[in-house]
Short mmCIF file of C-alpha atoms in Angstrom, two decimals:
data_model
loop_
_atom_site.label_atom_id
_atom_site.label_comp_id
_atom_site.label_asym_id
_atom_site.label_seq_id
_atom_site.Cartn_x
_atom_site.Cartn_y
_atom_site.Cartn_z
CA MET A 1 40.20 -92.26 -68.48
CA ALA A 2 40.37 -90.03 -65.37
CA PHE A 3 39.74 -91.61 -62.02
CA LEU A 4 37.97 -89.10 -59.98
CA ASP A 5 37.56 -89.62 -56.12
CA ASP A 6 34.33 -88.19 -54.51
CA GLN A 7 35.74 -84.82 -53.89
CA GLU A 8 37.02 -84.18 -57.36
CA LEU A 9 33.55 -85.61 -58.77
CA SER A 10 31.76 -83.10 -56.50
CA THR A 11 34.10 -80.23 -57.47
CA ALA A 12 33.47 -80.91 -61.22
CA ILE A 13 29.85 -81.13 -60.72
CA ARG A 14 29.83 -77.93 -58.85
CA ASN A 15 32.09 -76.27 -61.56
CA ALA A 16 29.62 -77.39 -64.24
CA VAL A 17 27.26 -74.43 -63.23
CA SER A 18 29.88 -71.74 -62.99
CA PRO A 19 29.19 -68.44 -64.76
CA ALA A 20 32.67 -68.72 -66.42
CA TRP A 21 32.49 -70.59 -69.73
CA SER A 22 36.09 -71.83 -69.21
CA VAL A 23 35.31 -73.48 -65.81
CA ARG A 24 32.18 -75.06 -67.29
CA ALA A 25 34.05 -76.42 -70.33
CA ALA A 26 36.89 -77.73 -68.12
CA ALA A 27 34.22 -79.46 -65.79
CA GLY A 28 32.74 -80.97 -68.81
CA ARG A 29 36.09 -82.25 -70.11
CA TRP A 30 36.86 -83.85 -66.60
CA LEU A 31 33.42 -85.46 -66.16
CA ALA A 32 33.42 -87.03 -69.68
CA ARG A 33 36.79 -88.43 -69.31
CA SER A 34 35.89 -89.74 -65.80
CA ASP A 35 35.55 -93.45 -65.01
CA ARG A 36 32.37 -92.19 -63.10
CA ILE A 37 30.60 -90.81 -65.96
CA ASP A 38 27.50 -92.79 -65.11
CA GLU A 39 27.21 -90.67 -61.93
CA ALA A 40 27.25 -87.44 -64.01
CA THR A 41 25.64 -88.10 -67.13
CA GLY A 42 22.80 -85.63 -66.61
CA VAL A 43 25.48 -82.89 -65.95
CA VAL A 44 27.58 -83.76 -68.94
CA HIS A 45 24.44 -83.82 -71.27
CA ARG A 46 23.55 -80.32 -69.98
CA LEU A 47 27.01 -78.98 -70.76
CA LEU A 48 26.97 -80.52 -74.26
CA LEU A 49 23.78 -78.54 -74.84
CA ASP A 50 25.16 -75.41 -73.22
CA VAL A 51 23.50 -72.29 -75.10
CA GLN A 52 25.79 -69.71 -73.88
CA ASP A 53 29.08 -70.86 -75.41
CA THR A 54 29.98 -73.37 -77.85
CA ALA A 55 33.29 -74.18 -76.11
CA VAL A 56 31.19 -75.67 -73.33
CA THR A 57 29.76 -77.98 -75.90
CA GLN A 58 33.13 -78.75 -77.60
CA GLU A 59 35.15 -79.72 -74.70
CA PRO A 60 32.98 -82.58 -73.34
CA ALA A 61 31.98 -83.70 -76.87
CA LEU A 62 35.70 -84.11 -77.79
CA ALA A 63 36.51 -85.80 -74.31
CA LEU A 64 33.57 -88.22 -74.93
CA LEU A 65 34.77 -89.18 -78.19
CA GLU A 66 38.35 -89.51 -76.93
CA ARG A 67 37.08 -92.39 -74.64
CA LYS A 68 36.87 -94.56 -77.75
CA ASP A 69 33.92 -96.33 -76.26
CA THR A 70 30.09 -96.81 -76.94
CA VAL A 71 29.24 -94.82 -73.57
CA GLY A 72 30.96 -91.79 -74.82
CA LEU A 73 29.76 -91.98 -78.31
CA ARG A 74 26.19 -92.59 -77.11
CA CYS A 75 26.32 -89.37 -74.94
CA VAL A 76 27.25 -87.29 -77.93
CA LEU A 77 24.61 -88.92 -80.28
CA LEU A 78 21.88 -88.17 -77.58
CA ALA A 79 23.12 -84.49 -77.24
CA ARG A 80 23.09 -84.13 -81.04
CA SER A 81 19.48 -85.52 -81.04
CA CYS A 82 18.41 -82.99 -78.49
CA ALA A 83 20.26 -79.85 -79.65
CA SER A 84 17.66 -77.14 -80.43
CA GLU A 85 20.30 -74.42 -81.14
CA THR A 86 21.82 -74.53 -84.56
CA TRP A 87 25.30 -73.61 -83.31
CA THR A 88 25.17 -76.35 -80.85
CA ALA A 89 24.02 -78.89 -83.14
CA GLU A 90 26.84 -77.83 -85.64
CA GLU A 91 29.43 -77.87 -82.72
CA ILE A 92 28.40 -81.70 -81.95
CA GLN A 93 28.37 -82.64 -85.56
CA ALA A 94 31.89 -81.04 -86.16
CA ALA A 95 33.15 -83.20 -83.13
CA LEU A 96 31.63 -86.41 -84.66
CA ASP A 97 33.01 -85.55 -88.32
CA CYS A 98 36.30 -84.52 -87.25
CA ASP A 99 37.06 -87.32 -84.93
CA PRO A 100 40.63 -88.40 -85.71
CA ASP A 101 39.73 -91.98 -85.52
CA TRP A 102 38.12 -91.69 -88.84
CA MET A 103 41.83 -91.33 -90.29
CA THR A 104 42.68 -94.82 -89.47
CA THR A 105 41.20 -97.99 -90.71
CA GLU A 106 41.05 -99.51 -87.26
CA GLY A 107 39.48 -96.41 -85.71
CA ALA A 108 36.87 -96.07 -88.53
CA ASP A 109 35.95 -99.74 -88.33
CA ARG A 110 35.44 -99.26 -84.55
CA LEU A 111 33.40 -96.13 -85.06
CA ILE A 112 31.19 -97.81 -87.61
CA GLU A 113 30.59 -100.90 -85.42
CA GLN A 114 29.52 -98.61 -82.66
CA TYR A 115 27.22 -96.60 -85.00
CA ARG A 116 25.65 -99.90 -85.96
CA GLU A 117 25.20 -100.89 -82.33
CA LEU A 118 23.70 -97.60 -81.49
CA ALA A 119 21.39 -97.72 -84.51
CA ALA A 120 19.40 -100.26 -82.31
CA ASP A 121 19.52 -98.01 -79.06
CA GLN A 122 16.39 -97.84 -77.06
CA ASP A 123 16.41 -94.09 -77.13
CA VAL A 124 14.80 -92.82 -80.32
CA GLY A 125 17.15 -89.85 -80.77
CA VAL A 126 20.42 -91.91 -80.25
CA ARG A 127 19.06 -94.60 -82.73
CA ASP A 128 18.06 -91.77 -85.35
CA GLU A 129 21.51 -89.97 -85.12
CA ALA A 130 23.24 -93.35 -85.54
CA GLN A 131 21.21 -94.34 -88.43
CA ARG A 132 21.50 -90.92 -89.98
CA LEU A 133 25.44 -91.00 -89.59
CA LEU A 134 25.50 -94.62 -90.87
CA ALA A 135 23.40 -93.69 -94.07
CA ARG A 136 26.04 -90.85 -94.64
CA LEU A 137 28.76 -93.45 -94.69
CA ARG A 138 27.02 -95.80 -97.00
CA PRO A 139 28.34 -94.13 -100.16
CA ARG A 140 31.82 -94.45 -98.84
CA GLU A 141 31.57 -98.06 -98.16
CA GLU A 142 30.18 -98.57 -101.71
CA TRP A 143 33.03 -96.67 -103.13
CA ALA A 144 35.61 -98.77 -101.22
CA ARG A 145 33.92 -101.93 -102.36
CA ALA A 146 33.94 -100.82 -106.06
CA SER A 147 37.53 -99.73 -105.65
CA GLU A 148 38.47 -103.17 -104.35
CA ALA A 149 36.73 -104.96 -106.94
CA ALA A 150 38.36 -102.86 -109.59
CA GLY A 151 41.81 -103.68 -107.89
CA ARG A 152 40.93 -107.31 -108.49
CA GLY A 153 39.60 -107.16 -111.84
#
């Protein structure tokens, strides 16, 4: 997590409206990793839904997931629920699907627990996205239980 002082936070927020996609993407990454994300949630959300360049969507989405906390995951799910452009929704979904934490049991368990928590979120978009993703995981859980049972039998 990045610890931003007031000047760094102001600079990142200012850079979030840059005409250059690379500057907006970098600003999104900084803000998403920031310990002060609560002060920039609206800016991060806007960058996640950038219609001009998918890199601006990708950078903050990845940085939010790298936080490994429910706050970051919630921001990504909220953006996914609001994405009106197909390529933006696909970019956010790719970040969720390709999160390297799915490759470890500990990471997958944490993500599933966070999805379960967010499946009861007050925001209907976050709640629906979490429930949709959990439904996609259910066959994997059933397969794992069946494999485990077969191994014992």
